[in-house]
């Protein structure tokens, strides 16, 4: 228990460092790039992250469920097969998505008569590295390297990103969206090299020595609900920026919302960091039927995340204007959007293990139905609300559906778990 609490605190500390480093990078870019260049950078990053969520096909999340079980059963051939199959499929999907993006981007820009956003094209070229990174991150986590893997993701990557952008800033050449995206891609390459080395060390030697066996149909059936869930959550996070750009091209409202969203969703980083620790644990406890230990684990996480979430909301409500002012006076107007986003993000963070539990107990269909309904609701709201109310409208389109979604998932998961707890 003490080791688990220590790891949880370490992961939260790395998340805080991640937030601060990314924040410094955003401040640097907001103050050195023009509004239009900063918009291009944010849209490019949102686009490639959305594509990465599709390219992994949920296999990274399925690794958290399957690899600990295969390791417990000493099924090294299937472990090796899963790793090889997943990496090949992810790379193939990346190529397909890059072709699709090129065709779609050309068509949309020609239809709207807009300028060509070269930053999006450059960012997309790093898609294979980003997608493979996301997969290997969860593989290393599954094999017990949570803290080391998250240190690369949450500390090394943003530190390199900040350093590279700072070097561009002090160089004689003026920075623009293209240079910012190149720094973004270079940071991913360096972080990927470090994670790849860790992956080779952390994976048991017996996996490398085994002759791979494949269960591709079973893996795809198990992964696709997780892929759909991940894509939907990414759509929640990224489509607001993209829709704002469509409704208000080359206006400061896009950058204002991007900064408000980045600030307001900081608390989500705590959820994703700690969930990497707790998801494999949930899989093991469900497999062993130890529901009392599972209840104790969930309670410890709740007591860890709860006070942090409350403190975060208080900080946003009382000091949010001052935080936004760091980026420039033109961004202070996004404070209402910041508060709205923070409320929705806090609710999703507090209940973020609910969909994981439901997926692991074969209730993926319900989770996907609820998530799909919510993201459609979000998109329907976002187009008119962001058109008429700008950043505040986009924030409402994010916060209302995601709050309802996680509230419903929490109720359903708790009812099911209470039944199993009483039966055992």
Coordinates of N, CA and C in Angstrom, one line a residue, residues 237-380:
X237 N -11.9 16.6 -26.4 CA -10.8 17.6 -26.1 C -10.4 18.4 -27.3
X238 N -10.4 17.9 -28.5 CA -9.8 18.6 -29.6 C -10.7 19.3 -30.6
X239 N -12.0 18.8 -30.7 CA -12.8 19.3 -31.8 C -13.3 20.8 -31.5
X240 N -13.3 21.2 -30.2 CA -13.7 22.5 -29.9 C -12.8 23.6 -30.6
X241 N -11.5 23.3 -30.6 CA -10.6 24.2 -31.2 C -10.8 24.2 -32.7
X242 N -11.0 23.0 -33.3 CA -11.1 22.9 -34.7 C -12.4 23.6 -35.2
X243 N -13.5 23.4 -34.5 CA -14.8 24.0 -34.8 C -14.7 25.5 -34.7
X244 N -14.1 26.0 -33.7 CA -13.9 27.4 -33.5 C -13.1 28.0 -34.7
X245 N -12.1 27.3 -35.2 CA -11.3 27.8 -36.3 C -12.2 27.8 -37.5
X246 N -13.2 26.9 -37.7 CA -14.1 26.9 -38.8 C -15.1 28.1 -38.7
X247 N -15.5 28.3 -37.5 CA -16.5 29.4 -37.3 C -15.9 30.8 -37.2
X248 N -14.6 30.9 -36.7 CA -13.9 32.2 -36.5 C -12.5 32.1 -37.1
X249 N -12.3 31.9 -38.4 CA -11.0 31.7 -38.9 C -10.1 32.9 -38.6
X250 N -8.9 32.6 -38.2 CA -7.8 33.6 -38.0 C -8.2 34.7 -37.0
X251 N -9.1 34.3 -36.0 CA -9.4 35.2 -34.9 C -8.8 34.8 -33.6
X252 N -8.7 35.7 -32.7 CA -8.0 35.4 -31.4 C -8.8 34.5 -30.5
X253 N -10.1 34.4 -30.8 CA -10.9 33.5 -30.0 C -10.4 32.1 -30.0
X254 N -9.8 31.6 -31.1 CA -9.3 30.2 -31.1 C -8.2 30.1 -30.1
X255 N -7.2 31.0 -30.2 CA -6.1 30.9 -29.2 C -6.6 31.0 -27.8
X256 N -7.5 31.9 -27.6 CA -8.1 32.2 -26.2 C -8.7 30.9 -25.7
X257 N -9.5 30.2 -26.5 CA -10.1 29.0 -26.0 C -9.0 27.9 -25.8
X258 N -8.1 27.8 -26.7 CA -7.0 26.8 -26.6 C -6.3 26.9 -25.3
X259 N -6.0 28.2 -24.9 CA -5.3 28.4 -23.6 C -6.2 28.1 -22.4
X260 N -7.5 28.5 -22.5 CA -8.5 28.2 -21.5 C -8.6 26.7 -21.3
X261 N -8.7 26.0 -22.4 CA -8.9 24.6 -22.4 C -7.7 23.9 -21.8
X262 N -6.5 24.3 -22.2 CA -5.3 23.7 -21.7 C -5.2 23.9 -20.2
X263 N -5.5 25.1 -19.7 CA -5.5 25.4 -18.3 C -6.6 24.7 -17.5
X264 N -7.8 24.7 -18.0 CA -8.9 24.1 -17.3 C -8.9 22.6 -17.3
X265 N -8.2 22.0 -18.2 CA -8.1 20.5 -18.2 C -6.8 20.0 -17.6
X266 N -6.1 20.8 -16.9 CA -4.9 20.3 -16.2 C -5.2 19.2 -15.3
X267 N -6.4 19.2 -14.6 CA -6.7 18.2 -13.6 C -6.9 16.8 -14.3
X268 N -7.2 16.8 -15.6 CA -7.3 15.5 -16.3 C -6.0 14.8 -16.3
X269 N -4.9 15.5 -16.3 CA -3.6 14.9 -16.3 C -3.4 14.0 -15.1
X270 N -3.9 14.5 -14.0 CA -3.9 13.7 -12.7 C -4.6 12.4 -12.9
X271 N -5.7 12.4 -13.6 CA -6.5 11.2 -13.9 C -5.7 10.2 -14.8
X272 N -5.2 10.7 -15.9 CA -4.5 9.8 -16.8 C -3.3 9.3 -16.2
X273 N -2.6 10.1 -15.4 CA -1.3 9.6 -14.8 C -1.6 8.5 -13.7
X274 N -2.6 8.7 -12.9 CA -2.9 7.7 -11.8 C -3.6 6.5 -12.4
X275 N -4.4 6.7 -13.5 CA -5.1 5.6 -14.1 C -4.1 4.6 -14.7
X276 N -3.0 5.0 -15.1 CA -1.9 4.1 -15.6 C -1.4 3.2 -14.5
X277 N -1.5 3.7 -13.2 CA -1.1 2.9 -12.1 C -2.3 1.9 -11.7
X278 N -3.5 2.4 -11.7 CA -4.6 1.7 -11.2 C -5.3 0.7 -12.2
X279 N -5.2 1.0 -13.5 CA -5.8 0.1 -14.5 C -5.3 -1.3 -14.4
X280 N -4.0 -1.5 -14.5 CA -3.5 -2.9 -14.4 C -3.9 -3.6 -13.1
X281 N -4.0 -2.8 -12.0 CA -4.4 -3.3 -10.7 C -5.8 -3.8 -10.7
X282 N -6.7 -3.0 -11.3 CA -8.1 -3.3 -11.4 C -8.2 -4.6 -12.2
X283 N -7.5 -4.8 -13.3 CA -7.6 -6.0 -14.1 C -7.2 -7.2 -13.3
X284 N -6.1 -7.1 -12.5 CA -5.7 -8.2 -11.7 C -6.7 -8.6 -10.6
X285 N -7.2 -7.6 -10.0 CA -8.2 -7.8 -8.9 C -9.5 -8.4 -9.4
X286 N -9.9 -7.9 -10.5 CA -11.2 -8.5 -11.1 C -10.9 -10.0 -11.5
X287 N -9.7 -10.2 -12.1 CA -9.4 -11.6 -12.5 C -9.4 -12.6 -11.2
X288 N -8.9 -12.0 -10.1 CA -8.8 -12.9 -8.9 C -10.1 -12.9 -8.1
X289 N -11.0 -12.0 -8.4 CA -12.3 -11.9 -7.6 C -12.1 -11.2 -6.3
X290 N -11.1 -10.5 -6.0 CA -10.9 -9.8 -4.8 C -11.5 -8.5 -4.8
X291 N -12.9 -8.4 -4.6 CA -13.6 -7.2 -4.7 C -13.4 -6.3 -3.5
X292 N -13.1 -6.8 -2.4 CA -12.9 -6.0 -1.2 C -11.6 -5.2 -1.4
X293 N -10.5 -5.8 -1.9 CA -9.3 -5.1 -2.2 C -9.5 -4.1 -3.3
X294 N -10.4 -4.4 -4.3 CA -10.7 -3.5 -5.4 C -11.4 -2.2 -4.8
X295 N -12.3 -2.4 -3.8 CA -13.0 -1.3 -3.2 C -12.0 -0.4 -2.4
X296 N -11.1 -1.1 -1.7 CA -10.1 -0.3 -1.0 C -9.2 0.5 -1.9
X297 N -8.8 -0.1 -3.0 CA -8.0 0.6 -4.0 C -8.7 1.8 -4.6
X298 N -10.0 1.7 -4.9 CA -10.8 2.8 -5.5 C -10.9 3.9 -4.4
X299 N -11.1 3.5 -3.2 CA -11.3 4.5 -2.1 C -10.0 5.3 -1.9
X300 N -8.8 4.6 -2.0 CA -7.5 5.3 -1.8 C -7.3 6.4 -3.0
X301 N -7.7 5.9 -4.2 CA -7.6 6.9 -5.3 C -8.5 8.1 -5.1
X302 N -9.7 7.8 -4.7 CA -10.7 8.9 -4.5 C -10.2 9.9 -3.4
X303 N -9.6 9.4 -2.4 CA -9.1 10.3 -1.3 C -7.9 11.1 -1.8
X304 N -7.1 10.5 -2.8 CA -6.0 11.2 -3.3 C -6.4 12.3 -4.3
X305 N -7.3 11.9 -5.2 CA -7.6 12.9 -6.3 C -8.6 13.9 -5.8
X306 N -9.5 13.6 -4.9 CA -10.6 14.5 -4.5 C -10.1 15.9 -4.0
X307 N -9.2 15.9 -3.0 CA -8.7 17.2 -2.5 C -8.0 18.0 -3.5
X308 N -7.2 17.3 -4.4 CA -6.5 18.0 -5.5 C -7.5 18.7 -6.5
X309 N -8.6 18.0 -6.7 CA -9.6 18.5 -7.7 C -10.2 19.8 -7.1
X310 N -10.6 19.7 -5.8 CA -11.2 20.9 -5.1 C -10.2 22.1 -5.1
X311 N -9.0 21.8 -4.8 CA -8.0 22.9 -4.7 C -7.8 23.5 -6.1
X312 N -7.8 22.6 -7.1 CA -7.7 23.1 -8.5 C -8.8 24.1 -8.9
X313 N -10.1 23.7 -8.6 CA -11.2 24.5 -8.9 C -11.2 25.8 -8.2
X314 N -10.8 25.9 -7.0 CA -10.7 27.1 -6.2 C -9.6 28.0 -6.9
X315 N -8.5 27.4 -7.3 CA -7.5 28.2 -7.9 C -8.0 28.8 -9.2
X316 N -8.7 28.1 -10.0 CA -9.2 28.6 -11.3 C -10.2 29.7 -11.1
X317 N -11.2 29.5 -10.2 CA -12.2 30.5 -10.0 C -11.7 31.8 -9.4
X318 N -10.7 31.7 -8.5 CA -10.2 32.9 -7.8 C -9.0 33.6 -8.5
X319 N -8.2 32.8 -9.2 CA -7.0 33.3 -9.8 C -6.9 33.1 -11.3
X320 N -8.0 32.6 -11.9 CA -8.0 32.3 -13.3 C -7.6 33.5 -14.2
X321 N -8.2 34.7 -13.9 CA -7.9 35.9 -14.7 C -6.4 36.2 -14.7
X322 N -5.8 36.1 -13.5 CA -4.4 36.4 -13.4 C -3.5 35.4 -14.1
X323 N -4.0 34.1 -14.1 CA -3.3 33.1 -14.9 C -3.3 33.4 -16.4
X324 N -4.5 33.7 -16.9 CA -4.6 34.0 -18.3 C -3.9 35.3 -18.7
X325 N -3.8 36.2 -17.8 CA -3.1 37.5 -18.1 C -1.6 37.3 -18.4
X326 N -1.1 36.2 -17.9 CA 0.3 35.9 -18.1 C 0.6 35.8 -19.6
X327 N -0.4 35.2 -20.4 CA -0.3 35.0 -21.8 C -0.4 36.3 -22.6
X328 N -1.1 37.3 -22.0 CA -1.3 38.6 -22.6 C -2.7 39.1 -22.3
X329 N -2.9 40.4 -22.2 CA -4.2 40.9 -21.8 C -5.4 40.5 -22.7
X330 N -5.1 40.2 -23.9 CA -6.2 39.8 -24.9 C -6.8 38.5 -24.5
X331 N -6.2 37.7 -23.6 CA -6.7 36.4 -23.3 C -7.6 36.4 -22.0
X332 N -7.6 37.5 -21.3 CA -8.3 37.5 -20.0 C -9.8 37.3 -20.2
X333 N -10.3 37.7 -21.4 CA -11.8 37.5 -21.6 C -12.2 36.0 -21.7
X334 N -11.2 35.1 -21.7 CA -11.6 33.7 -21.8 C -11.8 33.1 -20.4
X335 N -11.8 33.9 -19.3 CA -12.0 33.4 -18.0 C -13.3 32.6 -17.8
X336 N -14.4 33.1 -18.2 CA -15.6 32.3 -18.1 C -15.5 30.9 -18.7
X337 N -14.9 30.9 -19.9 CA -14.7 29.6 -20.6 C -13.8 28.7 -19.8
X338 N -12.7 29.3 -19.2 CA -11.8 28.6 -18.3 C -12.5 27.9 -17.1
X339 N -13.4 28.7 -16.5 CA -14.1 28.1 -15.3 C -15.1 27.0 -15.7
X340 N -15.7 27.2 -16.8 CA -16.7 26.2 -17.3 C -15.9 24.9 -17.7
X341 N -14.8 25.0 -18.4 CA -14.0 23.8 -18.8 C -13.5 23.1 -17.5
X342 N -13.1 23.9 -16.5 CA -12.5 23.3 -15.3 C -13.5 22.5 -14.6
X343 N -14.8 22.9 -14.5 CA -15.8 22.2 -13.8 C -16.0 20.8 -14.6
X344 N -16.2 20.9 -15.9 CA -16.4 19.6 -16.6 C -15.2 18.7 -16.5
X345 N -14.0 19.2 -16.6 CA -12.8 18.4 -16.5 C -12.7 17.8 -15.1
X346 N -13.0 18.5 -14.1 CA -12.9 18.0 -12.7 C -13.9 16.8 -12.5
X347 N -15.1 16.9 -13.0 CA -16.1 15.9 -12.8 C -15.6 14.6 -13.6
X348 N -15.1 14.8 -14.8 CA -14.6 13.6 -15.5 C -13.4 13.0 -14.8
X349 N -12.5 13.8 -14.2 CA -11.4 13.3 -13.5 C -11.7 12.5 -12.3
X350 N -12.7 13.0 -11.5 CA -13.1 12.3 -10.3 C -13.7 10.9 -10.6
X351 N -14.4 10.8 -11.7 CA -15.1 9.6 -12.0 C -14.4 8.8 -13.2
X352 N -13.1 9.1 -13.5 CA -12.5 8.6 -14.7 C -12.3 7.1 -14.7
X353 N -12.3 6.4 -13.5 CA -12.1 5.0 -13.5 C -13.4 4.2 -13.8
X354 N -14.6 4.9 -13.8 CA -15.8 4.3 -14.0 C -15.9 3.6 -15.4
X355 N -15.5 4.3 -16.5 CA -15.5 3.6 -17.8 C -14.5 2.5 -17.9
X356 N -13.4 2.6 -17.2 CA -12.4 1.6 -17.2 C -12.9 0.3 -16.5
X357 N -13.6 0.5 -15.4 CA -14.2 -0.7 -14.7 C -15.3 -1.3 -15.6
X358 N -16.1 -0.5 -16.2 CA -17.2 -1.1 -17.1 C -16.6 -1.8 -18.3
X359 N -15.5 -1.2 -18.9 CA -14.9 -1.9 -20.0 C -14.3 -3.3 -19.5
X360 N -13.7 -3.3 -18.4 CA -13.1 -4.5 -17.9 C -14.1 -5.6 -17.4
X361 N -15.3 -5.2 -17.2 CA -16.4 -6.1 -16.8 C -17.4 -6.3 -18.0
X362 N -16.9 -6.2 -19.2 CA -17.6 -6.5 -20.4 C -18.9 -5.7 -20.6
X363 N -18.9 -4.4 -20.2 CA -20.0 -3.6 -20.5 C -19.6 -2.4 -21.4
X364 N -18.8 -2.8 -22.4 CA -18.3 -1.8 -23.3 C -19.4 -1.2 -24.2
X365 N -20.4 -2.1 -24.5 CA -21.5 -1.6 -25.4 C -22.2 -0.4 -24.7
X366 N -22.5 -0.5 -23.4 CA -23.1 0.6 -22.7 C -22.3 1.8 -22.7
X367 N -21.0 1.6 -22.4 CA -20.0 2.8 -22.4 C -20.0 3.5 -23.7
X368 N -19.9 2.7 -24.8 CA -19.8 3.3 -26.1 C -21.0 4.0 -26.5
X369 N -22.2 3.5 -26.2 CA -23.4 4.1 -26.5 C -23.5 5.5 -25.7
X370 N -23.2 5.4 -24.5 CA -23.2 6.7 -23.7 C -22.2 7.7 -24.2
X371 N -21.0 7.3 -24.5 CA -20.0 8.2 -25.0 C -20.4 8.8 -26.4
X372 N -20.9 7.9 -27.3 CA -21.3 8.4 -28.6 C -22.4 9.4 -28.5
X373 N -23.4 9.1 -27.7 CA -24.5 10.1 -27.5 C -23.9 11.4 -27.0
X374 N -23.0 11.3 -26.1 CA -22.4 12.6 -25.5 C -21.6 13.4 -26.5
X375 N -20.8 12.7 -27.3 CA -20.0 13.5 -28.2 C -20.8 14.0 -29.3
X376 N -21.8 13.3 -29.8 CA -22.8 13.9 -30.8 C -23.5 15.1 -30.2
X377 N -23.9 15.0 -28.9 CA -24.5 16.1 -28.2 C -23.6 17.3 -28.2
X378 N -22.3 17.0 -27.9 CA -21.3 18.1 -27.8 C -21.1 18.8 -29.2
X379 N -21.0 18.0 -30.2 CA -20.8 18.6 -31.6 C -22.0 19.4 -32.0
X380 N -23.2 18.9 -31.7 CA -24.4 19.6 -32.0 C -24.4 21.0 -31.3

